[in-house]
Short mmCIF file of C-alpha atoms and ligand atoms in Angstrom, two decimals:
data_model
loop_
_atom_site.label_atom_id
_atom_site.label_comp_id
_atom_site.label_asym_id
_atom_site.label_seq_id
_atom_site.Cartn_x
_atom_site.Cartn_y
_atom_site.Cartn_z
CA MET S 1 62.09 169.88 215.16
CA SER S 2 63.46 169.25 218.64
CA THR S 3 62.48 172.71 219.87
CA ARG S 4 59.00 172.04 218.57
CA GLY S 5 58.79 168.77 220.50
CA THR S 6 59.98 170.37 223.73
CA ILE S 7 57.51 173.22 223.62
CA LYS S 8 54.61 170.96 222.79
CA ASN S 9 55.51 168.52 225.56
CA GLY S 10 55.66 171.40 228.00
CA LEU S 11 52.25 172.53 226.84
CA ARG S 12 50.77 169.05 227.15
CA LYS S 13 52.11 168.68 230.71
CA ARG S 14 50.56 171.94 231.75
CA LEU S 15 47.25 171.04 230.18
CA ALA S 16 47.28 167.70 232.00
CA ALA S 17 47.92 169.51 235.28
CA VAL S 18 45.02 171.88 234.65
CA SER S 19 42.53 169.14 233.90
CA ALA S 20 43.71 167.14 236.92
CA LEU S 21 42.98 170.15 239.10
CA ALA S 22 39.56 170.62 237.59
CA MET S 23 38.67 166.94 238.01
CA GLY S 24 39.91 166.93 241.58
CA ALA S 25 37.69 169.86 242.41
CA ALA S 26 34.71 168.22 240.78
CA LEU S 27 35.09 164.77 242.32
CA ALA S 28 36.21 165.33 245.89
CA VAL S 29 34.34 167.82 248.03
CA ALA S 30 37.10 167.88 250.61
CA VAL S 31 39.67 169.27 248.19
CA PRO S 32 40.47 172.92 248.97
CA ALA S 33 38.87 175.33 246.49
CA THR S 34 40.93 175.87 243.36
CA PRO S 35 42.08 179.47 243.13
CA ALA S 36 40.02 181.28 240.47
CA SER S 37 43.10 182.15 238.44
CA ALA S 38 44.08 178.51 238.10
CA ALA S 39 40.65 177.02 237.51
CA ALA S 40 40.07 175.42 234.13
CA THR S 41 36.76 176.78 232.94
CA ALA S 42 34.53 174.56 230.82
CA ARG S 43 33.86 176.11 227.42
CA VAL S 44 30.59 178.00 227.28
CA ASP S 45 28.42 178.16 224.18
CA ASN S 46 29.04 181.85 223.53
CA PRO S 47 32.17 183.25 225.20
CA TYR S 48 30.90 186.81 224.89
CA VAL S 49 27.83 186.37 227.06
CA GLY S 50 28.50 187.76 230.51
CA ALA S 51 32.08 188.61 229.59
CA THR S 52 34.19 191.66 230.33
CA ALA S 53 36.69 192.04 227.53
CA TYR S 54 40.24 193.32 227.79
CA VAL S 55 40.90 196.89 226.64
CA ASN S 56 44.40 197.28 225.18
CA PRO S 57 45.83 200.32 227.02
CA ASP S 58 48.30 201.00 224.19
CA TRP S 59 45.52 201.43 221.61
CA SER S 60 43.38 203.19 224.17
CA ALA S 61 46.01 205.88 224.83
CA LYS S 62 46.35 206.61 221.11
CA ALA S 63 42.58 206.80 220.65
CA ALA S 64 42.10 209.04 223.70
CA ALA S 65 44.74 211.48 222.42
CA GLU S 66 42.74 212.13 219.23
CA PRO S 67 39.95 214.72 219.07
CA GLY S 68 36.70 212.94 219.88
CA GLY S 69 38.54 209.72 220.69
CA ALA S 70 37.99 209.74 224.43
CA ALA S 71 34.39 208.60 224.06
CA ILE S 72 35.45 205.27 222.53
CA ALA S 73 38.91 204.78 224.05
CA ASN S 74 37.65 202.18 226.52
CA THR S 75 36.33 199.89 223.82
CA PRO S 76 37.78 196.37 223.67
CA ALA S 77 39.48 195.42 220.40
CA PHE S 78 41.60 192.48 219.29
CA VAL S 79 45.35 192.38 219.86
CA TRP S 80 47.18 191.30 216.68
CA MET S 81 50.09 188.88 216.85
CA ASP S 82 51.31 189.94 213.43
CA ARG S 83 54.89 188.64 213.64
CA ILE S 84 57.02 186.34 215.77
CA ALA S 85 58.52 189.31 217.62
CA ALA S 86 55.05 190.49 218.67
CA ILE S 87 54.84 187.47 221.01
CA THR S 88 57.64 188.70 223.27
CA GLY S 89 57.06 192.37 222.51
CA SER S 90 59.55 195.19 222.67
CA SER S 91 60.13 198.44 224.49
CA GLU S 92 57.54 199.95 222.12
CA ALA S 93 54.91 197.22 222.07
CA ARG S 94 53.59 195.00 224.84
CA GLY S 95 54.06 191.27 224.21
CA LEU S 96 51.39 188.58 224.56
CA ARG S 97 52.13 187.75 228.21
CA ALA S 98 52.12 191.43 229.16
CA HIS S 99 48.73 191.87 227.45
CA LEU S 100 47.33 188.85 229.31
CA ASP S 101 48.72 190.05 232.65
CA THR S 102 47.18 193.47 232.05
CA ALA S 103 43.87 191.78 231.20
CA LEU S 104 43.93 190.02 234.58
CA ALA S 105 44.84 193.28 236.32
CA GLN S 106 41.84 194.91 234.63
CA GLY S 107 39.58 192.19 235.99
CA ALA S 108 38.70 191.11 232.46
CA ASN S 109 37.56 187.56 231.74
CA LEU S 110 37.78 187.68 227.95
CA PHE S 111 40.87 188.23 225.81
CA GLN S 112 40.81 188.61 222.01
CA VAL S 113 43.80 187.90 219.79
CA VAL S 114 44.34 187.67 216.03
CA ILE S 115 46.63 184.88 214.84
CA TYR S 116 48.21 186.39 211.73
CA ASP S 117 51.58 185.16 210.49
CA LEU S 118 50.97 182.36 207.96
CA PRO S 119 53.73 181.45 205.51
CA GLY S 120 53.29 183.54 202.36
CA ARG S 121 50.78 185.77 204.13
CA ASP S 122 48.41 188.10 202.25
CA CYS S 123 48.99 186.41 198.90
CA ALA S 124 46.48 188.51 196.93
CA ALA S 125 47.86 191.84 198.16
CA LEU S 126 51.12 193.38 199.23
CA ALA S 127 50.36 195.69 202.15
CA SER S 128 50.42 192.95 204.80
CA ASN S 129 52.89 190.50 203.32
CA GLY S 130 54.55 188.99 206.34
CA GLU S 131 57.88 187.72 207.52
CA LEU S 132 57.53 184.03 206.59
CA GLY S 133 58.09 182.83 203.03
CA PRO S 134 55.67 180.40 201.30
CA THR S 135 57.55 177.29 202.42
CA GLU S 136 58.29 178.25 206.02
CA LEU S 137 55.56 176.14 207.62
CA GLY S 138 58.01 174.63 210.10
CA ARG S 139 58.95 178.06 211.45
CA TYR S 140 55.27 179.04 211.63
CA GLU S 141 54.59 176.03 213.80
CA SER S 142 57.65 176.06 216.04
CA GLU S 143 58.46 179.76 216.31
CA TYR S 144 54.97 181.23 216.16
CA ILE S 145 52.05 178.90 217.03
CA ASP S 146 53.85 176.78 219.66
CA PRO S 147 55.15 179.74 221.70
CA ILE S 148 51.70 181.39 221.56
CA ALA S 149 50.05 178.14 222.68
CA ASP S 150 52.60 177.79 225.45
CA ILE S 151 51.66 181.21 226.83
CA LEU S 152 47.89 180.83 226.40
CA ALA S 153 47.98 177.47 228.21
CA ASP S 154 49.62 178.96 231.30
CA PRO S 155 47.25 178.18 234.21
CA ALA S 156 47.65 181.82 235.28
CA TYR S 157 45.34 182.68 232.36
CA ALA S 158 42.81 179.89 232.85
CA SER S 159 40.18 182.32 234.10
CA LEU S 160 40.21 184.16 230.77
CA ARG S 161 38.07 183.11 227.84
CA ILE S 162 40.55 183.51 225.01
CA VAL S 163 39.03 184.22 221.59
CA THR S 164 41.27 183.80 218.56
CA ILE S 165 40.73 184.85 214.96
CA ILE S 166 42.58 182.40 212.77
CA GLU S 167 44.50 183.92 209.87
CA PRO S 168 42.45 186.62 208.16
CA ASP S 169 42.04 186.34 204.37
CA SER S 170 44.05 183.13 204.01
CA LEU S 171 41.49 180.44 203.15
CA PRO S 172 39.28 182.90 201.18
CA ASN S 173 42.35 183.67 199.07
CA ILE S 174 42.75 179.97 198.30
CA VAL S 175 39.10 179.85 197.20
CA THR S 176 38.95 182.87 194.89
CA ASN S 177 42.44 184.11 194.14
CA ALA S 178 44.50 180.99 193.52
CA GLY S 179 43.90 180.36 189.84
CA GLY S 180 41.39 180.76 187.07
CA THR S 181 39.79 184.06 188.07
CA ALA S 182 40.45 187.73 187.36
CA GLY S 183 41.72 188.21 190.89
CA SER S 184 44.22 185.36 190.92
CA THR S 185 47.86 185.90 191.78
CA ASP S 186 50.91 183.68 191.44
CA ALA S 187 51.51 183.99 195.17
CA CYS S 188 48.05 182.56 195.97
CA ALA S 189 48.49 179.82 193.37
CA THR S 190 51.73 178.85 195.14
CA MET S 191 49.96 178.69 198.51
CA LYS S 192 47.20 176.55 197.04
CA ALA S 193 49.72 174.21 195.44
CA ASN S 194 51.90 173.72 198.51
CA GLY S 195 48.95 173.50 200.92
CA ASN S 196 50.70 175.55 203.59
CA TYR S 197 47.74 177.84 204.31
CA GLU S 198 45.53 174.82 205.03
CA LYS S 199 48.25 173.03 207.01
CA GLY S 200 49.07 176.18 208.97
CA VAL S 201 45.41 176.84 209.77
CA GLY S 202 44.88 173.19 210.72
CA TYR S 203 47.94 173.24 212.96
CA ALA S 204 46.84 176.48 214.64
CA LEU S 205 43.31 175.16 215.25
CA HIS S 206 44.56 171.86 216.64
CA THR S 207 47.27 173.33 218.86
CA LEU S 208 45.27 176.25 220.22
CA GLY S 209 42.07 174.20 220.34
CA ALA S 210 43.75 171.84 222.80
CA ILE S 211 43.66 174.63 225.40
CA PRO S 212 40.32 174.38 227.23
CA ASN S 213 39.68 178.11 227.53
CA VAL S 214 40.51 178.99 223.90
CA TYR S 215 37.73 179.67 221.37
CA ASN S 216 38.90 179.59 217.75
CA TYR S 217 37.07 181.59 215.08
CA ILE S 218 38.15 181.07 211.46
CA ASP S 219 38.21 184.12 209.19
CA ALA S 220 35.53 183.93 206.47
CA ALA S 221 36.12 187.18 204.52
CA HIS S 222 32.95 189.25 203.88
CA HIS S 223 29.80 189.25 201.73
CA GLY S 224 31.48 191.24 198.95
CA TRP S 225 34.08 188.48 198.65
CA LEU S 226 32.28 185.18 199.26
CA GLY S 227 28.59 186.11 198.87
CA TRP S 228 28.13 184.50 195.45
CA ASP S 229 27.13 180.81 195.48
CA SER S 230 30.08 180.07 193.24
CA ASN S 231 32.36 181.29 196.04
CA MET S 232 30.37 180.46 199.17
CA SER S 233 30.00 176.71 198.70
CA PRO S 234 33.67 176.19 197.76
CA ALA S 235 34.61 178.36 200.77
CA ALA S 236 32.60 176.18 203.15
CA ALA S 237 34.34 173.10 201.70
CA GLU S 238 37.73 174.79 202.02
CA PHE S 239 37.08 175.72 205.67
CA LYS S 240 36.10 172.13 206.39
CA LYS S 241 39.21 170.82 204.67
CA ALA S 242 41.55 173.07 206.66
CA ALA S 243 39.66 172.47 209.92
CA THR S 244 40.13 168.72 209.56
CA SER S 245 43.80 168.73 208.60
CA GLU S 246 46.95 168.44 210.72
CA GLY S 247 45.04 166.80 213.57
CA ALA S 248 42.35 169.50 213.82
CA THR S 249 38.67 168.58 214.06
CA VAL S 250 35.47 170.60 213.88
CA ASN S 251 35.50 170.57 217.68
CA ASP S 252 38.47 172.95 217.55
CA VAL S 253 36.22 175.56 215.90
CA ALA S 254 33.95 177.79 218.00
CA GLY S 255 32.81 179.74 214.98
CA PHE S 256 33.74 182.09 212.15
CA ILE S 257 34.26 185.81 211.74
CA VAL S 258 33.21 187.96 208.82
CA ASN S 259 34.33 191.44 207.75
CA THR S 260 37.69 191.30 209.56
CA ALA S 261 39.39 194.65 208.92
CA ASN S 262 36.87 195.33 206.15
CA TYR S 263 34.25 198.01 205.61
CA SER S 264 31.15 196.09 204.46
CA ALA S 265 27.98 197.45 206.06
CA LEU S 266 26.39 195.45 208.86
CA LYS S 267 22.89 196.15 207.53
CA GLU S 268 21.73 197.89 204.36
CA PRO S 269 18.49 199.33 205.70
CA ASN S 270 17.18 201.00 202.52
CA PHE S 271 16.88 198.07 200.11
CA LYS S 272 16.71 194.29 200.10
CA VAL S 273 18.35 191.83 197.75
CA THR S 274 14.86 190.65 196.79
CA ASP S 275 13.66 194.15 195.73
CA SER S 276 13.23 194.88 192.07
CA VAL S 277 12.89 198.11 190.16
CA ASN S 278 10.81 198.19 186.99
CA GLY S 279 11.16 194.42 186.78
CA THR S 280 14.93 194.39 187.31
CA THR S 281 16.22 192.76 190.47
CA VAL S 282 18.58 194.57 192.83
CA ARG S 283 20.98 191.68 192.25
CA GLN S 284 21.51 193.01 188.74
CA SER S 285 22.59 196.47 189.91
CA LYS S 286 26.20 197.38 189.27
CA TRP S 287 26.89 197.64 193.01
CA VAL S 288 25.40 194.25 193.99
CA ASP S 289 26.64 192.53 190.81
CA TRP S 290 24.59 189.32 191.20
CA ASN S 291 25.65 188.81 194.82
CA TYR S 292 23.08 187.01 197.01
CA TYR S 293 23.80 189.23 199.99
CA VAL S 294 23.95 192.98 200.40
CA ASP S 295 25.23 193.17 203.96
CA GLU S 296 27.24 191.33 206.60
CA LEU S 297 24.44 190.30 208.94
CA SER S 298 22.48 188.40 206.29
CA PHE S 299 25.70 186.90 204.90
CA ALA S 300 26.96 185.78 208.32
CA GLN S 301 23.67 184.11 209.21
CA ALA S 302 23.42 182.28 205.88
CA LEU S 303 27.05 181.20 206.00
CA ARG S 304 26.52 179.81 209.50
CA THR S 305 23.65 177.63 208.25
CA LEU S 306 25.75 176.42 205.32
CA LEU S 307 28.73 175.61 207.55
CA VAL S 308 26.57 173.57 209.93
CA SER S 309 25.19 171.67 206.95
CA GLN S 310 28.79 170.96 205.93
CA GLY S 311 29.55 169.31 209.26
CA PHE S 312 30.60 172.09 211.60
CA ASN S 313 28.97 171.87 215.04
CA SER S 314 25.43 173.18 215.27
CA ASN S 315 26.34 175.56 218.09
CA ILE S 316 29.00 177.50 216.16
CA GLY S 317 28.56 181.26 216.37
CA MET S 318 29.54 184.09 214.08
CA LEU S 319 31.48 187.25 214.89
CA ILE S 320 31.20 190.39 212.78
CA ASP S 321 33.95 193.03 212.79
CA THR S 322 32.05 196.29 213.19
CA ALA S 323 35.04 198.49 213.99
CA ARG S 324 34.89 200.45 210.75
CA ASN S 325 31.65 199.66 208.93
CA GLY S 326 29.50 202.44 210.41
CA TRP S 327 29.02 204.63 207.31
CA GLY S 328 27.37 207.50 209.20
CA GLY S 329 27.84 211.23 208.77
CA SER S 330 25.90 213.56 206.51
CA ALA S 331 26.37 211.36 203.40
CA ARG S 332 24.38 208.48 204.93
CA PRO S 333 21.16 207.97 202.96
CA THR S 334 17.93 207.53 204.90
CA ALA S 335 15.84 206.08 202.09
CA ALA S 336 16.25 204.11 198.87
CA GLY S 337 17.23 206.08 195.77
CA PRO S 338 14.81 206.95 192.95
CA THR S 339 13.17 204.13 190.99
CA THR S 340 14.34 205.55 187.67
CA SER S 341 16.75 202.61 187.40
CA VAL S 342 17.95 199.80 189.58
CA ASP S 343 21.37 201.49 189.86
CA ALA S 344 19.84 204.80 190.92
CA TYR S 345 17.73 202.93 193.48
CA VAL S 346 20.66 201.03 194.98
CA ASP S 347 23.31 203.73 194.72
CA GLY S 348 21.01 206.37 196.18
CA GLY S 349 20.09 204.15 199.12
CA ARG S 350 23.17 202.20 200.05
CA VAL S 351 24.88 203.21 203.28
CA ASP S 352 28.17 201.58 202.19
CA ARG S 353 29.57 204.54 200.22
CA ARG S 354 32.59 202.74 198.76
CA ILE S 355 33.32 203.14 195.08
CA HIS S 356 33.41 199.33 194.79
CA ALA S 357 32.82 196.60 197.39
CA GLY S 358 36.26 195.18 196.56
CA ASN S 359 37.99 198.27 197.96
CA TRP S 360 39.60 197.47 201.31
CA CYS S 361 42.32 199.97 202.13
CA ASN S 362 41.75 202.99 204.43
CA GLN S 363 38.34 203.77 202.96
CA SER S 364 37.36 207.39 202.66
CA GLY S 365 33.96 208.18 204.20
CA ALA S 366 33.88 205.17 206.52
CA GLY S 367 32.93 205.44 210.18
CA ILE S 368 33.16 203.51 213.42
CA GLY S 369 30.40 200.88 213.46
CA GLU S 370 28.44 199.15 216.20
CA ARG S 371 30.25 199.05 219.52
CA PRO S 372 31.10 195.50 220.62
CA THR S 373 27.92 193.69 221.68
CA ALA S 374 27.32 190.12 222.84
CA ALA S 375 24.67 187.98 221.12
CA PRO S 376 23.09 190.83 219.13
CA GLU S 377 21.19 188.67 216.61
CA ALA S 378 20.36 185.01 215.98
CA GLY S 379 23.49 183.01 215.25
CA ILE S 380 25.82 185.93 215.98
CA ASP S 381 28.04 185.47 219.04
CA ALA S 382 29.12 189.11 219.01
CA TYR S 383 29.84 192.30 217.16
CA VAL S 384 33.55 192.79 217.82
CA TRP S 385 36.30 195.23 216.92
CA ALA S 386 38.85 193.03 215.18
CA LYS S 387 40.75 195.85 213.46
CA PRO S 388 41.62 198.53 216.00
CA PRO S 389 40.29 201.79 214.50
CA GLY S 390 43.13 204.16 213.63
CA GLU S 391 45.54 201.43 212.55
CA SER S 392 46.29 201.75 208.85
CA ASP S 393 45.47 199.06 206.27
CA GLY S 394 48.53 199.92 204.23
CA ASN S 395 50.78 202.69 202.94
CA SER S 396 49.62 205.03 200.17
CA ALA S 397 53.16 205.32 198.72
CA PRO S 398 56.24 203.09 199.00
CA VAL S 399 57.84 203.05 202.49
CA ALA S 400 61.09 201.24 203.32
CA ASN S 401 60.49 198.92 206.28
CA ASP S 402 61.68 195.79 208.06
CA GLU S 403 58.19 194.34 208.59
CA GLY S 404 57.96 192.56 205.22
CA LYS S 405 55.24 194.98 204.12
CA GLY S 406 54.98 195.88 200.47
CA PHE S 407 53.33 198.76 198.64
CA ASP S 408 49.89 197.79 197.43
CA ARG S 409 48.40 200.28 195.04
CA MET S 410 44.93 199.57 196.46
CA CYS S 411 46.13 201.91 199.23
CA ASP S 412 47.02 204.64 196.71
CA PRO S 413 44.12 207.07 196.11
CA THR S 414 45.38 207.79 192.57
CA TYR S 415 45.37 204.13 191.43
CA THR S 416 42.71 203.19 188.88
CA GLY S 417 42.21 199.65 190.13
CA ASN S 418 42.42 196.03 188.98
CA GLY S 419 40.23 192.99 188.36
CA ARG S 420 39.38 192.56 192.02
CA ASN S 421 37.79 196.00 192.37
CA GLY S 422 36.18 196.23 188.94
CA ASN S 423 38.95 198.55 187.76
CA SER S 424 37.60 201.36 189.93
CA MET S 425 39.36 204.04 191.89
CA THR S 426 40.47 202.75 195.28
CA GLY S 427 38.76 205.26 197.58
CA ALA S 428 41.79 205.09 199.88
CA LEU S 429 42.67 208.04 202.07
CA PRO S 430 45.91 209.82 201.12
CA ASN S 431 49.14 209.94 203.14
CA SER S 432 48.66 206.65 204.96
CA PRO S 433 51.44 204.89 206.90
CA LEU S 434 52.38 201.17 206.84
CA ALA S 435 49.72 198.60 207.72
CA GLY S 436 49.21 198.52 211.46
CA HIS S 437 50.79 201.92 212.09
CA TRP S 438 48.77 204.75 213.64
CA PHE S 439 46.87 206.84 211.10
CA SER S 440 45.52 209.84 212.93
CA ALA S 441 43.60 211.36 210.01
CA GLN S 442 41.77 208.08 209.44
CA PHE S 443 40.90 207.72 213.11
CA GLN S 444 39.39 211.20 213.14
CA GLU S 445 37.37 210.52 210.02
CA LEU S 446 36.10 207.23 211.47
CA VAL S 447 34.96 209.06 214.60
CA ARG S 448 33.23 211.80 212.60
CA ASN S 449 31.37 209.25 210.45
CA ALA S 450 30.48 206.86 213.26
CA TYR S 451 27.15 205.04 213.02
CA PRO S 452 25.57 204.82 215.49
CA PRO S 453 26.96 208.33 216.19
CA ILE S 454 29.30 208.73 219.11
CA THR S 455 27.71 210.78 221.84
CA GLY S 456 28.81 211.97 225.26
CA GLY S 457 32.36 212.78 224.25
CA GLY S 458 33.20 214.57 227.49
CA THR S 459 36.07 213.12 229.47
CA GLY S 460 37.15 215.80 231.90
CA THR S 461 40.25 216.42 229.80
CA ASP S 462 38.59 217.49 226.56
CA THR S 463 38.54 221.26 226.79
CA THR S 464 37.47 221.96 223.22
CA ALA S 465 34.45 224.26 223.42
CA PRO S 466 31.26 222.87 221.88
CA SER S 467 30.50 224.61 218.61
CA ALA S 468 27.37 226.54 217.74
CA PRO S 469 25.22 224.72 215.20
CA THR S 470 25.32 226.17 211.68
CA GLY S 471 23.02 229.13 211.32
CA LEU S 472 22.82 229.91 215.02
CA THR S 473 24.83 232.51 216.90
CA SER S 474 26.78 231.78 220.03
CA SER S 475 26.75 234.59 222.56
CA ALA S 476 29.02 232.78 225.08
CA LYS S 477 31.01 229.56 225.20
CA THR S 478 32.98 227.76 227.88
CA SER S 479 34.77 224.44 227.61
CA SER S 480 31.54 222.67 228.53
CA SER S 481 28.69 224.93 227.51
CA VAL S 482 27.42 227.11 224.74
CA SER S 483 24.68 229.74 224.79
CA LEU S 484 22.82 230.29 221.56
CA SER S 485 20.54 232.84 220.11
CA TRP S 486 18.53 233.14 216.94
CA THR S 487 16.11 235.54 215.37
CA ALA S 488 12.96 233.93 214.15
CA SER S 489 12.57 236.40 211.29
CA THR S 490 15.99 235.75 209.72
CA ASP S 491 17.04 232.31 210.97
CA ASN S 492 15.28 229.05 210.34
CA THR S 493 11.92 229.60 212.03
CA ALA S 494 11.42 225.87 212.16
CA VAL S 495 14.35 225.32 214.53
CA THR S 496 13.04 223.23 217.39
CA GLY S 497 16.24 221.50 218.37
CA TYR S 498 19.82 221.04 217.27
CA ASP S 499 22.83 218.82 217.73
CA ILE S 500 25.95 219.97 219.55
CA PHE S 501 29.36 218.92 218.32
CA ARG S 502 32.70 218.95 220.08
CA ALA S 503 35.71 218.63 217.81
CA GLY S 504 33.52 217.18 215.10
CA VAL S 505 31.85 214.59 217.34
CA LYS S 506 28.22 214.83 218.33
CA VAL S 507 28.08 215.17 222.11
CA GLY S 508 24.38 215.81 222.54
CA SER S 509 21.37 217.82 221.47
CA SER S 510 19.22 220.55 222.92
CA THR S 511 15.94 222.32 222.32
CA THR S 512 16.65 225.37 224.46
CA THR S 513 18.94 228.36 224.05
CA SER S 514 21.71 226.86 226.14
CA TYR S 515 23.53 223.53 226.26
CA THR S 516 25.82 222.10 228.93
CA ASP S 517 27.79 218.93 228.32
CA THR S 518 27.11 216.78 231.34
CA GLY S 519 29.60 214.22 230.11
CA LEU S 520 32.48 216.40 231.24
C1 BGC O 601 48.80 194.63 209.57
C2 BGC O 601 49.29 194.24 210.94
C3 BGC O 601 48.47 194.94 212.01
C4 BGC O 601 47.00 194.71 211.79
C5 BGC O 601 46.13 195.45 212.78
C6 BGC O 601 47.32 194.41 209.46
O1 BGC O 601 46.86 194.89 208.24
O2 BGC O 601 49.49 193.92 208.59
O3 BGC O 601 50.64 194.59 211.07
O4 BGC O 601 48.84 194.47 213.28
O5 BGC O 601 46.63 195.09 210.48
O6 BGC O 601 46.19 196.81 212.61
#
């Protein structure tokens, strides 16, 4: 308790100093200009507008080392504080301060961090069970949230807009998995009964929300979890309850994020939830299963409206994690399926190729989604990369570890499922490492199946020769060019253009008999 008091007092003093500086600058013209790094910036409506986000060099190096990875290695993604030790870091992983210092050195003005260490974490699954037991709320507050707040409140970082994601999956688990449903677990029932998810979230919102340049976004699962009315309304009430506990208020909430670390498609372009086939609505298809939403964009926008009606501020914005919901590649449908049945129509047209929308671990066939974009649609603050592509969701077989991570069979491609995924196969990739560890095969698959496709893969270091398109003959290749020939009588006479791939990644297209990658 005393440590907690000390840290919080330190934080309060620093905050007081920052606002005194800001007021001084505003009231007295004669006061020397406040250095940019120490200036307290007033919160803006959408922190992503006009922002340059921090690129984590540690993730970037891993991505760049993979075939095809160079083209996306400079993409900003969230840094995860997934255990107490992540705050200080180690010889292998940069700590929070080191990340923030690197962000300043990069000239960034936006920093994104996931707050992920609640007591009894990941109660409906095992792969990301954490270090704190169900009753360790005190440690969460004093050893995790307070030290993070202490660092984020350092005036050295006042020029950064700091976006937080608050505790993925936690409150949604209280809504749907804490008793009375097929997906319920004892662990979630415990967390509902002791209230420590709500108290932890409230404490995090209140403590981090006291820092003027922090923007808190609460995790709100995804459409395939909360998209039914019977889940969505209780979820909104649960968010409100947590956001007004432990001293937090709705003013501590900048918005919500959907699809964190999940694979739900941003948009299903080939059918609408209001379509019907031979008099049967799409909602009755096996895939949609009476859900009111078929994709993340429509879900996020509707949830935002509901949350405002429940008392959250009218200017809240939504984030959508688009790191791994691209669903491109050759299996991507371009039209709805046949109208022989509603299932044929939906299954033939859906871009989300999962076996079941409840599958969440290292999904086979998934691709990188939209690159981070500010204010892409009404009500959406940004498309972001919350889960850094290439980091595993969980291990496909038991692995001894000291990270508190269990073996969840949803990560095992041979498992036949449970109530939460309609007793389907899991669709998980084989041979995956522990959650958060680098999974090279998955990264490469995500790059191959990116949507929008990744183009311009040249980096100056990628010396893989471009490959000749199928059916065409290459007479000469260098590391950056390929010459092609074809015979109209035996090859496809309709060839008028073709795509060029380098290590499985589309780098461009051509309509002539030669191609040079100008991206090199
Ligand atoms: C893991 C964390 C990891 C995060 C980002 C989570 O599933 O439990 O350890 O930091 O994913 O990859």
